[in-house]
Amino acid sequence: MSHVFPRHSRKELPVIARGEGPFLYDTSGKAYFDGSGGAAVSCLGHSDPAVLAAIKAQVDAVAFAHTGFFTSEPAERLAGKLIENAPGNLDRVYLVSGGSEAVESALKLARQYVFEKGETKRRHVIARRQSYHGNTLGALATGGNLWRREPFSPLLMETHHISPCYAYRGQNPEETSFDYGQRVAQELEDKILELGPQEVMAFVAEPIVGATSGAVPPVEGYFKRVREICDKYGVLLILDEVMCGMGRTGSLFAYEQEGIFPDICAIAKGLGAGYQPIGAMLCTSEIYDVIQQGSGFFQHGHTYNGHPTAAAAALAVAKRLIDDDAISNVAPMGAKLMDELHNAFLHHPHIGDIRGRGLFLGLEVVKNRETKEPFESELAIPARLKIAAFEAGLICYPMGGTIDGKQGAHVLLAPPFIMETSHIDLIVGTLKKALTKVLP
């Protein structure tokens, strides 16, 4: 009898035995192509020699030292590497153990920053519906996914949500994509004015929306307008790149492609590539200096902040991504995969949209492609697609509630950057089999 508390108590899972490149193998020897990197985590695949060597070397030296007493060389070098390669004026790195912690840290830093500036009335956080920012209570409250929030709503802090930039569902027929983006961005200014400009602290958004909506990219000009609005009212722009960052969209930071810079940025997943639990919150020198010249103490922290072994792993990952230029494979391989997805599913009666950027791609599953009508939720299409693909040897990331937290479905793909052209047929062919098996 197992004593593990699993994610789902009514499912029996195979036991993982080993990983090699883009594949995982269970104890029976069955191979699975890791087409979603778990949850967009394993950007370098499994068993990368350079990352494994870095972890072993650090454990041999010192595995752990609490940041209340020491800094460490891996943490210092990792922070330097990230800032050196982060466009804009991000200047400081706060290392944590995952994405939820990174977002939670960003929210608390934002509040302490405005507090120490004397703008103590600033407390409101605005985010977008159909967003996901993590599962700790502050991050969950910030996220706009109804299904995830609902059971815990009595425990959540007050937050405010505006429309997502979700052109497939939100753009009117008479609108250009640019005009649509400007319209939904204007909701941010309207909400700030409604709440009171002196009381709004931050706007939080994913540059490319991940798990909740399935790789939804913004339209051109949307984030530039968002940045203008934040600047106009002194509102901090917090970008959540936990899932879409660290090369996943073809550039180290996804926001690079929008021509804007955040005040605070959260990263994780691809930062450690699955080799160690790690995340990070990056902020500008302006924010850091207010704390440094004020109380001098960020009133926050976790036992495993700046964990030396995790930092050593992430530094090795960063070197592989940047120095070895593993990111350069993302855009061309993503374009090839997108082309084959279009060839296979552009006219599929139950695929309404194929979208994404780089190796962060999504397919929206619909009952009727012409009307965009979703399948009934009780059919459990995402769960069945996940099972069918997994049984056929493909790990992918189907989710429900795409439209409003209850209706809609999509499949998210986030394969490793090391994938090869030969793997595209495996992904598309296996996905086609799963769709044929599950969809009526």
Short mmCIF file of C-alpha atoms in Angstrom, two decimals:
data_model
loop_
_atom_site.label_atom_id
_atom_site.label_comp_id
_atom_site.label_asym_id
_atom_site.label_seq_id
_atom_site.Cartn_x
_atom_site.Cartn_y
_atom_site.Cartn_z
CA MET A 1 0.00 0.00 0.00
CA SER A 2 1.29 3.43 -0.96
CA HIS A 3 1.49 6.19 1.64
CA VAL A 4 2.03 8.91 -0.97
CA PHE A 5 -0.70 11.54 -1.12
CA PRO A 6 -1.16 11.71 -4.92
CA ARG A 7 -2.64 14.43 -7.07
CA HIS A 8 -5.63 12.21 -7.79
CA SER A 9 -6.56 9.46 -5.37
CA ARG A 10 -8.47 7.39 -7.94
CA LYS A 11 -5.75 7.08 -10.53
CA GLU A 12 -3.00 4.50 -10.68
CA LEU A 13 0.16 5.80 -12.31
CA PRO A 14 3.12 3.93 -13.78
CA VAL A 15 6.41 4.24 -11.92
CA ILE A 16 9.07 6.34 -13.61
CA ALA A 17 12.39 4.53 -14.07
CA ARG A 18 14.64 6.80 -16.11
CA GLY A 19 14.82 9.62 -18.61
CA GLU A 20 16.96 9.99 -21.69
CA GLY A 21 16.82 12.99 -24.00
CA PRO A 22 13.20 13.79 -24.87
CA PHE A 23 11.93 10.44 -23.59
CA LEU A 24 10.83 9.06 -20.22
CA TYR A 25 10.67 5.33 -19.45
CA ASP A 26 8.56 3.56 -16.85
CA THR A 27 9.59 0.42 -14.93
CA SER A 28 8.04 -1.81 -17.60
CA GLY A 29 10.36 -0.27 -20.19
CA LYS A 30 7.64 1.66 -22.03
CA ALA A 31 8.84 4.91 -23.63
CA TYR A 32 6.94 8.19 -23.56
CA PHE A 33 7.85 11.23 -25.62
CA ASP A 34 7.74 14.19 -23.26
CA GLY A 35 5.70 16.45 -25.49
CA SER A 36 4.77 18.90 -22.75
CA GLY A 37 7.94 18.82 -20.68
CA GLY A 38 5.74 17.72 -17.79
CA ALA A 39 4.24 21.20 -17.41
CA ALA A 40 6.59 23.11 -19.74
CA VAL A 41 9.49 22.26 -17.42
CA SER A 42 11.94 19.91 -19.13
CA CYS A 43 13.29 22.26 -21.77
CA LEU A 44 16.60 20.34 -22.04
CA GLY A 45 15.05 16.91 -21.89
CA HIS A 46 16.30 14.37 -19.38
CA SER A 47 19.81 13.36 -18.25
CA ASP A 48 21.67 16.36 -19.65
CA PRO A 49 25.34 15.58 -18.81
CA ALA A 50 26.40 19.19 -18.09
CA VAL A 51 23.54 19.81 -15.67
CA LEU A 52 24.01 16.50 -13.89
CA ALA A 53 27.74 17.17 -13.49
CA ALA A 54 27.05 20.60 -11.99
CA ILE A 55 24.63 19.14 -9.46
CA LYS A 56 27.05 16.40 -8.43
CA ALA A 57 29.93 18.85 -8.06
CA GLN A 58 27.87 21.18 -5.87
CA VAL A 59 26.63 18.36 -3.64
CA ASP A 60 30.22 17.25 -3.17
CA ALA A 61 31.15 20.79 -2.10
CA VAL A 62 28.14 21.87 -0.03
CA ALA A 63 24.53 20.95 -0.70
CA PHE A 64 22.80 23.60 1.43
CA ALA A 65 23.47 26.75 3.42
CA HIS A 66 20.73 29.03 4.74
CA THR A 67 20.64 32.50 3.16
CA GLY A 68 20.21 34.04 6.60
CA PHE A 69 23.87 33.19 7.14
CA PHE A 70 25.55 32.77 3.74
CA THR A 71 25.31 33.60 0.09
CA SER A 72 26.76 31.07 -2.35
CA GLU A 73 28.81 31.19 -5.51
CA PRO A 74 26.18 29.40 -7.63
CA ALA A 75 23.46 31.82 -6.51
CA GLU A 76 25.64 34.84 -7.21
CA ARG A 77 26.69 33.58 -10.62
CA LEU A 78 23.15 32.57 -11.58
CA ALA A 79 21.78 35.99 -10.63
CA GLY A 80 24.53 37.66 -12.65
CA LYS A 81 23.83 35.46 -15.66
CA LEU A 82 20.12 36.21 -15.60
CA ILE A 83 20.52 39.96 -15.24
CA GLU A 84 23.21 40.07 -17.91
CA ASN A 85 20.74 38.53 -20.35
CA ALA A 86 17.48 40.17 -19.22
CA PRO A 87 16.44 43.03 -21.54
CA GLY A 88 15.42 46.23 -19.78
CA ASN A 89 16.39 47.37 -16.33
CA LEU A 90 15.85 44.28 -14.20
CA ASP A 91 18.72 44.30 -11.73
CA ARG A 92 18.12 41.96 -8.77
CA VAL A 93 17.22 38.27 -8.51
CA TYR A 94 15.41 36.64 -5.58
CA LEU A 95 15.76 32.84 -5.79
CA VAL A 96 12.95 30.61 -4.55
CA SER A 97 11.85 27.00 -5.10
CA GLY A 98 9.17 27.29 -7.78
CA GLY A 99 6.70 29.37 -9.74
CA SER A 100 4.07 29.90 -7.07
CA GLU A 101 6.74 31.13 -4.66
CA ALA A 102 8.10 33.45 -7.35
CA VAL A 103 4.70 35.05 -7.91
CA GLU A 104 4.00 35.23 -4.17
CA SER A 105 7.36 36.96 -3.73
CA ALA A 106 6.51 39.42 -6.50
CA LEU A 107 3.21 40.36 -4.85
CA LYS A 108 4.79 40.87 -1.45
CA LEU A 109 7.67 42.86 -2.87
CA ALA A 110 5.23 45.09 -4.74
CA ARG A 111 3.34 45.83 -1.54
CA GLN A 112 6.47 46.45 0.53
CA TYR A 113 7.83 48.73 -2.21
CA VAL A 114 4.76 50.99 -2.27
CA PHE A 115 4.56 50.85 1.53
CA GLU A 116 8.15 52.00 1.99
CA LYS A 117 7.63 54.70 -0.64
CA GLY A 118 4.84 56.07 1.51
CA GLU A 119 2.10 55.12 -0.97
CA THR A 120 0.37 53.03 1.67
CA LYS A 121 -3.07 53.18 0.07
CA ARG A 122 -1.89 51.16 -2.92
CA ARG A 123 -3.21 47.65 -2.33
CA HIS A 124 -5.26 46.51 -5.31
CA VAL A 125 -3.94 43.86 -7.68
CA ILE A 126 -5.45 43.59 -11.16
CA ALA A 127 -5.00 40.50 -13.30
CA ARG A 128 -6.91 38.83 -16.13
CA ARG A 129 -9.65 36.26 -16.30
CA GLN A 130 -8.46 32.84 -17.49
CA SER A 131 -4.98 33.37 -16.14
CA TYR A 132 -2.97 31.10 -13.86
CA HIS A 133 -0.35 32.42 -11.46
CA GLY A 134 0.17 29.59 -8.99
CA ASN A 135 -1.43 27.65 -6.16
CA THR A 136 -0.32 29.44 -3.00
CA LEU A 137 -3.13 31.61 -1.66
CA GLY A 138 -1.82 34.96 -2.92
CA ALA A 139 -0.94 33.57 -6.34
CA LEU A 140 -4.25 31.69 -6.55
CA ALA A 141 -6.17 34.85 -5.66
CA THR A 142 -4.33 36.70 -8.42
CA GLY A 143 -5.07 34.04 -11.02
CA GLY A 144 -8.33 34.25 -12.89
CA ASN A 145 -9.23 30.59 -13.27
CA LEU A 146 -12.67 30.07 -11.76
CA TRP A 147 -12.34 26.30 -11.35
CA ARG A 148 -9.09 26.54 -9.40
CA ARG A 149 -10.25 29.48 -7.25
CA GLU A 150 -13.77 28.41 -6.36
CA PRO A 151 -13.15 25.91 -3.51
CA PHE A 152 -10.80 28.32 -1.75
CA SER A 153 -12.60 31.60 -2.43
CA PRO A 154 -13.34 32.33 1.27
CA LEU A 155 -9.59 32.27 1.93
CA LEU A 156 -8.49 34.49 -0.96
CA MET A 157 -7.51 38.14 -0.79
CA GLU A 158 -9.50 40.65 -2.82
CA THR A 159 -8.26 40.93 -6.41
CA HIS A 160 -9.74 42.29 -9.64
CA HIS A 161 -9.86 40.79 -13.11
CA ILE A 162 -10.28 42.18 -16.60
CA SER A 163 -10.66 40.42 -19.95
CA PRO A 164 -7.79 38.35 -21.32
CA CYS A 165 -6.24 39.12 -24.68
CA TYR A 166 -7.81 36.06 -26.32
CA ALA A 167 -8.46 36.94 -29.94
CA TYR A 168 -9.98 33.59 -30.95
CA ARG A 169 -12.84 34.12 -28.51
CA GLY A 170 -12.89 37.87 -27.96
CA GLN A 171 -12.15 39.66 -31.23
CA ASN A 172 -15.22 40.99 -33.03
CA PRO A 173 -15.56 40.29 -36.78
CA GLU A 174 -15.36 43.98 -37.65
CA GLU A 175 -12.22 44.59 -35.55
CA THR A 176 -8.60 44.40 -36.62
CA SER A 177 -6.41 42.44 -34.24
CA PHE A 178 -4.69 45.67 -33.23
CA ASP A 179 -7.97 47.39 -32.43
CA TYR A 180 -9.08 44.38 -30.44
CA GLY A 181 -5.88 44.50 -28.37
CA GLN A 182 -6.32 48.19 -27.69
CA ARG A 183 -9.92 47.62 -26.61
CA VAL A 184 -9.13 44.92 -24.07
CA ALA A 185 -6.04 46.80 -22.84
CA GLN A 186 -8.30 49.81 -22.21
CA GLU A 187 -10.13 47.69 -19.62
CA LEU A 188 -7.02 48.04 -17.47
CA GLU A 189 -7.23 51.83 -17.43
CA ASP A 190 -10.97 51.66 -16.82
CA LYS A 191 -10.45 49.34 -13.85
CA ILE A 192 -7.69 51.53 -12.40
CA LEU A 193 -9.97 54.57 -12.59
CA GLU A 194 -12.82 52.60 -11.04
CA LEU A 195 -10.71 51.47 -8.09
CA GLY A 196 -8.87 54.78 -7.71
CA PRO A 197 -5.45 55.37 -9.28
CA GLN A 198 -3.81 55.95 -5.90
CA GLU A 199 -5.03 52.58 -4.62
CA VAL A 200 -3.87 50.25 -7.41
CA MET A 201 -0.56 48.51 -6.74
CA ALA A 202 0.11 46.16 -9.66
CA PHE A 203 -1.11 44.54 -12.85
CA VAL A 204 -0.11 40.89 -13.28
CA ALA A 205 -0.12 39.05 -16.61
CA GLU A 206 1.41 36.13 -18.47
CA PRO A 207 2.95 37.34 -21.77
CA ILE A 208 1.80 34.05 -23.33
CA VAL A 209 -1.02 32.48 -21.34
CA GLY A 210 -0.16 28.90 -20.50
CA ALA A 211 -2.00 26.14 -18.69
CA THR A 212 -5.40 27.77 -18.27
CA SER A 213 -5.96 28.82 -21.88
CA GLY A 214 -3.41 26.87 -23.92
CA ALA A 215 -0.58 29.03 -25.31
CA VAL A 216 -2.61 32.14 -26.09
CA PRO A 217 -0.32 34.89 -27.48
CA PRO A 218 -1.15 38.60 -27.27
CA VAL A 219 -2.01 40.59 -30.37
CA GLU A 220 0.41 43.23 -31.59
CA GLY A 221 0.40 46.39 -29.53
CA TYR A 222 -1.51 44.99 -26.57
CA PHE A 223 1.35 44.94 -24.07
CA LYS A 224 2.73 48.28 -25.26
CA ARG A 225 -0.61 49.85 -24.36
CA VAL A 226 -0.61 48.01 -21.02
CA ARG A 227 2.85 49.36 -20.25
CA GLU A 228 1.71 52.91 -21.11
CA ILE A 229 -1.26 52.62 -18.77
CA CYS A 230 0.85 51.27 -15.91
CA ASP A 231 3.35 54.10 -16.36
CA LYS A 232 0.59 56.71 -16.47
CA TYR A 233 -0.80 55.69 -13.09
CA GLY A 234 2.35 54.48 -11.32
CA VAL A 235 1.15 50.87 -11.33
CA LEU A 236 3.78 48.12 -11.25
CA LEU A 237 3.78 45.72 -14.20
CA ILE A 238 4.44 42.17 -12.99
CA LEU A 239 4.98 39.67 -15.79
CA ASP A 240 4.54 36.00 -14.96
CA GLU A 241 6.92 34.04 -17.19
CA VAL A 242 6.91 30.93 -15.01
CA MET A 243 5.67 28.81 -17.91
CA CYS A 244 6.45 30.86 -21.02
CA GLY A 245 9.91 32.15 -20.07
CA MET A 246 13.49 30.86 -20.26
CA GLY A 247 13.49 30.36 -24.01
CA ARG A 248 10.15 28.60 -24.39
CA THR A 249 8.83 31.15 -26.92
CA GLY A 250 12.12 31.57 -28.80
CA SER A 251 13.74 34.29 -26.69
CA LEU A 252 15.12 33.94 -23.17
CA PHE A 253 12.33 36.16 -21.83
CA ALA A 254 8.97 36.14 -23.60
CA TYR A 255 8.46 39.86 -23.00
CA GLU A 256 11.39 40.63 -25.33
CA GLN A 257 9.09 39.99 -28.28
CA GLU A 258 6.52 42.54 -27.07
CA GLY A 259 8.95 45.46 -26.99
CA ILE A 260 8.31 46.22 -23.32
CA PHE A 261 10.02 45.72 -19.97
CA PRO A 262 8.43 44.70 -16.66
CA ASP A 263 9.05 46.13 -13.21
CA ILE A 264 8.99 42.63 -11.73
CA CYS A 265 9.24 39.29 -13.53
CA ALA A 266 8.63 35.77 -12.22
CA ILE A 267 10.36 32.75 -13.77
CA ALA A 268 10.62 29.06 -12.86
CA LYS A 269 9.97 25.79 -14.76
CA GLY A 270 12.56 26.14 -17.56
CA LEU A 271 14.94 27.88 -15.16
CA GLY A 272 15.80 24.56 -13.55
CA ALA A 273 14.57 22.41 -16.48
CA GLY A 274 13.30 19.91 -13.91
CA TYR A 275 16.74 19.06 -12.56
CA GLN A 276 16.14 20.90 -9.29
CA PRO A 277 13.15 22.78 -7.83
CA ILE A 278 13.85 26.47 -8.41
CA GLY A 279 12.18 29.72 -9.38
CA ALA A 280 13.12 33.38 -9.30
CA MET A 281 11.63 36.82 -8.91
CA LEU A 282 13.51 39.58 -10.75
CA CYS A 283 13.02 43.29 -10.03
CA THR A 284 14.40 46.63 -11.12
CA SER A 285 17.05 48.58 -9.22
CA GLU A 286 14.44 51.27 -8.51
CA ILE A 287 12.37 48.79 -6.52
CA TYR A 288 15.37 47.23 -4.82
CA ASP A 289 16.84 50.60 -3.87
CA VAL A 290 13.67 51.70 -2.09
CA ILE A 291 13.93 48.64 0.16
CA GLN A 292 17.72 48.88 0.52
CA GLN A 293 17.62 52.55 1.46
CA GLY A 294 14.54 52.12 3.63
CA SER A 295 14.11 49.21 6.03
CA GLY A 296 16.89 47.25 4.32
CA PHE A 297 14.93 44.07 4.90
CA PHE A 298 12.55 42.29 2.53
CA GLN A 299 9.98 40.95 4.97
CA HIS A 300 9.61 37.63 3.24
CA GLY A 301 11.56 34.41 2.86
CA HIS A 302 11.64 30.63 2.65
CA THR A 303 14.06 28.09 4.07
CA TYR A 304 15.26 27.04 0.62
CA ASN A 305 15.78 30.53 -0.87
CA GLY A 306 18.94 30.51 -2.97
CA HIS A 307 19.54 26.79 -2.40
CA PRO A 308 23.13 26.23 -3.61
CA THR A 309 22.45 22.91 -5.34
CA ALA A 310 19.34 24.24 -7.07
CA ALA A 311 21.25 27.38 -8.10
CA ALA A 312 24.11 25.28 -9.47
CA ALA A 313 21.67 23.27 -11.56
CA ALA A 314 19.94 26.42 -12.85
CA LEU A 315 23.26 28.03 -13.69
CA ALA A 316 24.20 24.98 -15.75
CA VAL A 317 20.80 25.13 -17.47
CA ALA A 318 21.28 28.84 -18.21
CA LYS A 319 24.69 28.12 -19.72
CA ARG A 320 23.17 25.44 -21.95
CA LEU A 321 20.40 27.80 -23.04
CA ILE A 322 22.55 30.89 -23.56
CA ASP A 323 26.21 29.93 -24.04
CA ASP A 324 25.49 26.69 -25.91
CA ASP A 325 22.62 28.45 -27.70
CA ALA A 326 20.03 25.72 -27.13
CA ILE A 327 17.39 28.44 -27.50
CA SER A 328 18.31 28.84 -31.18
CA ASN A 329 16.49 25.57 -31.92
CA VAL A 330 13.19 26.79 -30.49
CA ALA A 331 11.93 29.14 -33.21
CA PRO A 332 12.78 26.98 -36.25
CA MET A 333 11.62 23.75 -34.61
CA GLY A 334 8.50 25.47 -33.35
CA ALA A 335 7.73 26.74 -36.84
CA LYS A 336 8.10 23.24 -38.28
CA LEU A 337 5.86 21.76 -35.59
CA MET A 338 3.28 24.51 -36.14
CA ASP A 339 3.30 23.82 -39.89
CA GLU A 340 2.66 20.11 -39.33
CA LEU A 341 -0.09 20.83 -36.80
CA HIS A 342 -1.74 23.03 -39.42
CA ASN A 343 -1.32 20.35 -42.10
CA ALA A 344 -2.91 17.76 -39.84
CA PHE A 345 -5.61 19.75 -38.04
CA LEU A 346 -6.36 23.02 -39.85
CA HIS A 347 -9.59 21.58 -41.25
CA HIS A 348 -10.30 19.11 -38.46
CA PRO A 349 -13.97 19.46 -37.46
CA HIS A 350 -13.07 19.62 -33.77
CA ILE A 351 -9.96 21.81 -33.77
CA GLY A 352 -10.98 25.46 -33.62
CA ASP A 353 -7.65 27.20 -33.17
CA ILE A 354 -3.95 26.34 -33.45
CA ARG A 355 -1.80 28.93 -31.70
CA GLY A 356 1.30 29.74 -29.72
CA ARG A 357 4.87 30.85 -30.14
CA GLY A 358 8.13 28.92 -30.36
CA LEU A 359 7.79 25.52 -28.71
CA PHE A 360 4.78 26.65 -26.69
CA LEU A 361 1.77 25.64 -28.76
CA GLY A 362 -1.90 24.96 -28.17
CA LEU A 363 -4.87 23.46 -29.97
CA GLU A 364 -8.36 24.47 -28.89
CA VAL A 365 -10.81 21.58 -29.05
CA VAL A 366 -14.39 22.43 -30.03
CA LYS A 367 -17.62 20.59 -30.74
CA ASN A 368 -18.25 22.70 -33.85
CA ARG A 369 -15.42 24.48 -35.65
CA GLU A 370 -17.72 26.89 -37.46
CA THR A 371 -19.61 28.13 -34.39
CA LYS A 372 -16.74 27.55 -31.87
CA GLU A 373 -19.24 25.75 -29.64
CA PRO A 374 -17.40 23.73 -26.96
CA PHE A 375 -18.06 20.12 -26.01
CA GLU A 376 -20.17 19.54 -22.93
CA SER A 377 -17.97 19.56 -19.83
CA GLU A 378 -19.41 16.28 -18.59
CA LEU A 379 -17.81 14.48 -21.56
CA ALA A 380 -14.43 15.05 -19.87
CA ILE A 381 -12.68 15.47 -23.23
CA PRO A 382 -9.36 16.78 -21.80
CA ALA A 383 -8.97 13.93 -19.32
CA ARG A 384 -9.75 11.35 -21.97
CA LEU A 385 -7.35 12.94 -24.46
CA LYS A 386 -4.59 12.89 -21.87
CA ILE A 387 -5.14 9.19 -21.19
CA ALA A 388 -5.37 8.26 -24.88
CA ALA A 389 -2.19 10.13 -25.79
CA PHE A 390 -0.33 8.77 -22.77
CA GLU A 391 -1.31 5.19 -23.59
CA ALA A 392 0.01 5.78 -27.12
CA GLY A 393 3.33 7.07 -25.76
CA LEU A 394 2.88 10.87 -25.86
CA ILE A 395 2.88 13.11 -22.80
CA CYS A 396 0.85 16.24 -23.54
CA TYR A 397 -1.11 18.73 -21.42
CA PRO A 398 -4.86 18.80 -22.12
CA MET A 399 -6.97 21.08 -19.89
CA GLY A 400 -10.62 21.99 -19.55
CA GLY A 401 -12.32 25.25 -18.72
CA THR A 402 -10.48 27.09 -21.49
CA ILE A 403 -13.24 29.62 -22.11
CA ASP A 404 -14.44 30.58 -18.65
CA GLY A 405 -13.07 28.07 -16.15
CA LYS A 406 -15.86 25.59 -16.83
CA GLN A 407 -16.43 25.36 -20.59
CA GLY A 408 -13.95 24.60 -23.33
CA ALA A 409 -10.87 22.42 -23.81
CA HIS A 410 -7.39 22.63 -25.24
CA VAL A 411 -4.19 20.63 -25.62
CA LEU A 412 -0.91 22.31 -24.69
CA LEU A 413 2.38 21.20 -26.24
CA ALA A 414 5.76 22.24 -24.81
CA PRO A 415 8.36 19.74 -26.03
CA PRO A 416 12.06 20.00 -25.12
CA PHE A 417 14.28 22.37 -27.06
CA ILE A 418 16.52 19.43 -27.96
CA MET A 419 13.81 17.73 -30.00
CA GLU A 420 14.61 16.85 -33.60
CA THR A 421 12.61 17.04 -36.81
CA SER A 422 11.93 13.29 -36.64
CA HIS A 423 10.01 13.82 -33.41
CA ILE A 424 7.44 16.05 -35.11
CA ASP A 425 5.76 13.12 -36.86
CA LEU A 426 5.66 11.27 -33.55
CA ILE A 427 3.93 14.18 -31.81
CA VAL A 428 1.43 14.93 -34.57
CA GLY A 429 0.74 11.29 -35.43
CA THR A 430 0.15 10.26 -31.82
CA LEU A 431 -2.02 13.29 -31.17
CA LYS A 432 -4.07 12.45 -34.24
CA LYS A 433 -4.64 8.92 -32.91
CA ALA A 434 -5.73 10.27 -29.53
CA LEU A 435 -8.17 12.75 -31.08
CA THR A 436 -9.62 10.05 -33.32
CA LYS A 437 -10.09 7.74 -30.35
CA VAL A 438 -11.73 10.30 -28.06
CA LEU A 439 -13.70 12.73 -30.23
CA PRO A 440 -17.08 11.69 -31.65
#
